Short mmCIF file of C-alpha atoms and ligand atoms in Angstrom, two decimals:
data_model
loop_
_atom_site.label_atom_id
_atom_site.label_comp_id
_atom_site.label_asym_id
_atom_site.label_seq_id
_atom_site.Cartn_x
_atom_site.Cartn_y
_atom_site.Cartn_z
CA MET A 1 -11.66 16.53 -13.44
CA ASN A 2 -13.20 18.58 -11.12
CA PRO A 3 -10.96 18.76 -7.98
CA THR A 4 -13.81 18.38 -5.73
CA SER A 5 -15.47 14.97 -7.28
CA LYS A 6 -11.92 13.05 -6.29
CA MET A 7 -11.60 10.59 -3.34
CA ARG A 8 -9.63 12.38 -0.79
CA ILE A 9 -6.41 9.99 0.32
CA ALA A 10 -4.29 10.05 3.05
CA VAL A 11 -0.82 8.00 2.07
CA LEU A 12 0.74 6.67 5.17
CA ILE A 13 4.55 6.38 5.17
CA SER A 14 6.79 5.17 7.69
CA GLY A 15 10.14 5.78 5.11
CA THR A 16 11.39 6.26 1.85
CA GLY A 17 8.37 6.86 0.68
CA SER A 18 8.48 5.86 -3.65
CA ASN A 19 4.98 4.25 -3.34
CA LEU A 20 4.04 7.39 -2.36
CA GLN A 21 6.11 8.80 -5.25
CA ALA A 22 3.93 6.53 -7.38
CA LEU A 23 1.04 8.01 -6.11
CA ILE A 24 1.84 11.27 -6.60
CA ASP A 25 3.17 11.03 -10.09
CA HIS A 26 -0.57 9.56 -11.35
CA GLN A 27 -2.77 11.81 -9.22
CA PRO A 28 -3.54 14.36 -11.66
CA SER A 29 -5.67 12.26 -14.20
CA ALA A 30 -6.88 10.00 -11.51
CA HIS A 31 -10.37 10.14 -9.05
CA TYR A 32 -8.33 10.13 -6.17
CA GLN A 33 -6.56 13.16 -3.75
CA ILE A 34 -3.47 13.04 -1.66
CA GLY A 35 -4.86 14.88 1.10
CA CYS A 36 -2.28 14.69 3.41
CA VAL A 37 0.93 12.08 3.68
CA LEU A 38 0.73 11.36 7.00
CA SER A 39 4.43 9.64 8.78
CA ASN A 40 5.09 8.33 11.74
CA ARG A 41 8.79 8.58 11.88
CA PRO A 42 9.81 12.50 11.84
CA ASP A 43 13.03 11.81 9.53
CA ALA A 44 10.85 9.96 6.40
CA LYS A 45 12.18 10.65 3.36
CA GLY A 46 8.95 10.13 1.76
CA ILE A 47 7.84 13.63 3.64
CA THR A 48 9.83 16.02 0.98
CA PHE A 49 8.20 14.47 -1.73
CA ALA A 50 4.78 15.23 -0.68
CA GLN A 51 6.46 18.99 0.39
CA GLN A 52 7.83 19.14 -2.72
CA ALA A 53 4.47 18.43 -4.41
CA GLY A 54 2.66 20.55 -2.32
CA ILE A 55 0.53 17.90 -0.16
CA ALA A 56 -0.03 18.80 3.17
CA THR A 57 1.99 16.66 5.81
CA GLU A 58 0.98 15.39 9.33
CA ILE A 59 4.33 14.30 11.25
CA LEU A 60 3.30 11.73 14.22
CA ASP A 61 5.97 10.64 15.31
CA HIS A 62 4.75 7.46 17.76
CA THR A 63 7.33 7.01 20.26
CA GLN A 64 5.03 10.46 22.12
CA PHE A 65 2.25 8.13 22.92
CA ASP A 66 2.49 5.99 26.03
CA THR A 67 -0.30 3.84 23.98
CA ARG A 68 -0.65 2.07 20.49
CA GLU A 69 -4.40 2.70 21.34
CA ALA A 70 -3.20 6.48 22.06
CA PHE A 71 -1.03 6.74 19.13
CA ASP A 72 -3.79 6.13 16.68
CA GLU A 73 -6.66 7.74 18.29
CA GLY A 74 -4.20 10.96 17.98
CA MET A 75 -3.98 9.59 13.16
CA ILE A 76 -7.72 9.69 13.86
CA ALA A 77 -7.41 13.26 15.31
CA ALA A 78 -4.72 14.98 12.29
CA LEU A 79 -6.62 13.01 9.77
CA SER A 80 -10.44 14.29 10.25
CA ARG A 81 -8.60 17.79 10.34
CA HIS A 82 -7.24 16.53 6.36
CA GLN A 83 -11.69 15.36 5.59
CA ILE A 84 -9.70 12.09 4.23
CA ASP A 85 -12.01 9.74 2.96
CA ALA A 86 -9.35 6.67 2.02
CA ILE A 87 -6.38 5.35 3.34
CA VAL A 88 -3.46 4.50 1.56
CA LEU A 89 -0.49 3.08 3.35
CA ALA A 90 2.64 2.73 2.12
CA GLY A 91 6.15 1.21 4.23
CA PHE A 92 3.83 2.25 7.25
CA MET A 93 5.65 -0.14 9.28
CA ARG A 94 3.38 0.78 12.53
CA ILE A 95 0.40 -2.57 13.44
CA LEU A 96 -2.08 -0.54 13.61
CA THR A 97 -5.41 -1.22 16.17
CA ARG A 98 -8.87 -3.69 16.07
CA GLY A 99 -10.47 0.58 16.18
CA PHE A 100 -8.02 2.28 13.96
CA VAL A 101 -8.55 -0.31 11.27
CA ASN A 102 -12.71 -0.68 11.93
CA HIS A 103 -12.26 3.33 11.52
CA TYR A 104 -11.64 3.23 8.22
CA LEU A 105 -12.91 -0.80 7.22
CA GLY A 106 -13.29 -1.04 3.50
CA LYS A 107 -11.89 2.40 2.94
CA MET A 108 -8.21 1.33 3.46
CA LEU A 109 -5.73 -0.38 1.23
CA ASN A 110 -2.13 -1.67 2.25
CA ILE A 111 0.93 -2.85 -0.25
CA HIS A 112 3.33 -5.53 0.53
CA PRO A 113 6.10 -7.32 -0.27
CA SER A 114 5.46 -11.00 -0.95
CA LEU A 115 2.11 -12.93 -3.11
CA LEU A 116 0.01 -12.59 0.57
CA PRO A 117 -0.88 -15.74 1.74
CA LYS A 118 3.42 -15.47 1.46
CA TYR A 119 4.93 -14.60 3.55
CA PRO A 120 3.12 -11.19 5.47
CA GLY A 121 5.02 -9.39 7.98
CA LEU A 122 9.05 -8.12 7.31
CA ASN A 123 11.92 -9.84 5.04
CA THR A 124 10.36 -11.18 2.67
CA HIS A 125 12.39 -11.39 -0.11
CA GLN A 126 15.30 -13.31 3.08
CA ARG A 127 12.51 -16.20 3.56
CA ALA A 128 11.35 -15.85 -0.49
CA LEU A 129 15.22 -16.91 -1.70
CA ASP A 130 15.29 -19.41 1.91
CA ALA A 131 12.63 -21.42 0.57
CA GLN A 132 14.34 -21.82 -2.80
CA ASP A 133 11.15 -19.74 -4.86
CA THR A 134 11.19 -20.07 -8.12
CA GLU A 135 8.52 -16.82 -8.64
CA HIS A 136 7.84 -14.06 -5.83
CA GLY A 137 5.78 -10.59 -6.33
CA ILE A 138 3.81 -8.25 -4.18
CA SER A 139 -0.38 -7.76 -2.99
CA ILE A 140 -2.56 -4.86 -2.90
CA HIS A 141 -5.45 -5.69 -0.21
CA PHE A 142 -7.52 -4.30 2.17
CA VAL A 143 -6.76 -3.65 5.91
CA THR A 144 -8.60 -5.84 7.92
CA PRO A 145 -7.37 -6.15 11.75
CA GLU A 146 -5.69 -10.09 10.85
CA LEU A 147 -1.68 -8.47 9.55
CA ASP A 148 -1.80 -8.75 6.14
CA GLY A 149 -4.39 -10.80 6.54
CA GLY A 150 -7.57 -8.92 4.55
CA PRO A 151 -8.34 -9.76 0.95
CA VAL A 152 -6.13 -9.26 -1.69
CA ILE A 153 -7.28 -7.23 -4.96
CA CYS A 154 -4.41 -6.90 -7.01
CA GLN A 155 -0.61 -9.49 -6.68
CA SER A 156 1.54 -8.51 -9.57
CA LYS A 157 5.03 -12.30 -10.31
CA PHE A 158 8.17 -12.10 -11.14
CA GLN A 159 10.13 -14.83 -11.32
CA ILE A 160 13.87 -15.40 -9.12
CA HIS A 161 16.70 -15.75 -10.90
CA THR A 162 19.54 -17.45 -9.52
CA ASP A 163 21.67 -14.54 -8.60
CA ASP A 164 18.86 -12.54 -7.24
CA THR A 165 19.25 -10.41 -3.88
CA VAL A 166 17.09 -9.29 -0.87
CA GLU A 167 18.37 -5.65 -3.09
CA THR A 168 17.62 -7.05 -6.70
CA LEU A 169 14.04 -8.44 -4.84
CA GLN A 170 13.41 -5.59 -2.88
CA LYS A 171 14.10 -3.48 -7.33
CA LYS A 172 11.76 -5.70 -8.65
CA ALA A 173 9.61 -5.84 -5.98
CA HIS A 174 9.61 -2.08 -6.50
CA TYR A 175 9.28 -1.75 -9.99
CA TYR A 176 5.44 -3.84 -10.32
CA GLU A 177 4.48 -1.94 -6.95
CA HIS A 178 5.25 1.27 -8.64
CA GLN A 179 3.12 0.04 -11.62
CA SER A 180 -0.01 -0.59 -9.46
CA TYR A 181 -0.87 0.67 -6.88
CA TRP A 182 -2.49 3.60 -8.62
CA GLN A 183 -4.60 1.49 -10.22
CA VAL A 184 -5.95 -0.56 -7.31
CA VAL A 185 -5.99 2.98 -5.32
CA GLU A 186 -7.84 4.40 -8.94
CA TRP A 187 -10.97 1.54 -8.25
CA LEU A 188 -11.15 2.35 -4.90
CA ALA A 189 -11.85 6.08 -5.14
CA THR A 190 -14.05 5.15 -8.51
CA GLY A 191 -15.85 2.37 -6.14
CA GLU A 192 -15.07 -0.75 -8.77
CA ILE A 193 -13.64 -2.32 -5.73
CA THR A 194 -15.48 -2.68 -2.91
CA LEU A 195 -15.46 -4.78 0.22
CA LYS A 196 -18.60 -6.49 1.11
CA ASN A 197 -18.77 -9.49 3.22
CA GLY A 198 -15.21 -9.60 4.84
CA GLN A 199 -14.33 -9.98 0.62
CA ALA A 200 -12.98 -7.93 -2.18
CA TRP A 201 -15.44 -7.17 -4.76
CA LEU A 202 -14.78 -6.12 -7.98
CA LYS A 203 -17.73 -4.91 -10.32
CA ASN A 204 -20.60 -6.35 -7.50
CA GLN A 205 -18.28 -9.66 -8.17
CA PRO A 206 -16.52 -11.53 -5.28
CA LEU A 207 -13.35 -11.63 -5.89
CA THR A 208 -12.30 -15.28 -6.27
CA THR A 209 -8.55 -15.05 -7.26
CA PRO A 210 -6.17 -11.93 -7.18
CA ILE A 211 -6.05 -9.69 -10.01
CA GLU A 212 -3.20 -9.94 -12.30
CA LEU A 213 -1.52 -6.49 -12.71
CA ASN A 214 1.30 -6.05 -15.30
CA SER A 215 3.27 -9.57 -13.83
CA MET A 216 6.77 -9.79 -15.74
CA LYS A 217 6.17 -12.20 -19.08
CA GLN A 218 8.73 -15.31 -19.13
CA SER A 219 11.49 -13.34 -21.80
CA GLU A 220 11.17 -9.83 -19.84
CA SER A 221 14.13 -8.71 -17.44
CA ILE A 222 14.77 -5.53 -15.12
CA SER A 223 18.26 -3.79 -14.89
C1 GRF B 301 7.29 -1.13 -0.08
O1 GRF B 301 8.15 -2.64 -0.52
C2 GRF B 301 5.77 -1.73 -0.17
O2 GRF B 301 5.63 -3.16 -0.35
C3 GRF B 301 5.91 -1.84 1.94
O3 GRF B 301 7.06 -1.03 2.26
C4 GRF B 301 8.03 -0.51 0.92
C5 GRF B 301 7.65 0.43 1.48
O4 GRF B 301 8.87 1.82 0.29
N1 GRF B 301 4.97 -2.72 3.05
P1 GRF B 301 8.17 2.55 0.06
O5 GRF B 301 8.83 3.12 0.87
O6 GRF B 301 6.93 3.24 -0.71
O7 GRF B 301 9.19 3.10 -1.05
#
């Protein structure tokens, strides 16, 4: 595939970067190219994954900025140096300003470890356990100014068993995230999914319910 015909994405991280690594792994045959990895934390482990793959990195320590607005403007300036077409949030632990979100509206995705609209925000696995849910999962959605509130494109579901803990649920969530995120980024790159009038569309049809990808069958388990 001609690299110039690929959509250039920036992956924004704050920590481990396992979703970043999965996106890197699928890059050779994909219509997206990771033009930059940006971290707001200088010690984010995911930076090394980018470096090992020869991807440009931008470290913008948010504590060095006076306001959230100044930090987000700094990010826009940094990202524009890399001719970025779209933003992929992968464990980026900062609330974004309306200005940043609107700058990339329709071109920014997030992955969240719950079946949205259930459990936006933090501690999703603990909240699912506390509620004695029997089903849990992950969601991939367009980013809009409402935190974790943009139109959901795809979800993967799995069962919660009585012996599950925050750690085992996190492991399951990561397993499904790594299988699904690159696929949705690929659809964004090929133009198959779009955001129109505040709704997600797949191939010119509004998505009335999220696409279900890679959900766990009743008989399956992750060791
Ligand atoms: C993922 O579980 C994602 O859903 C959430 O943050 C976590 C990031 O994990 N937004 P990693 O840094 O990609 O390993």
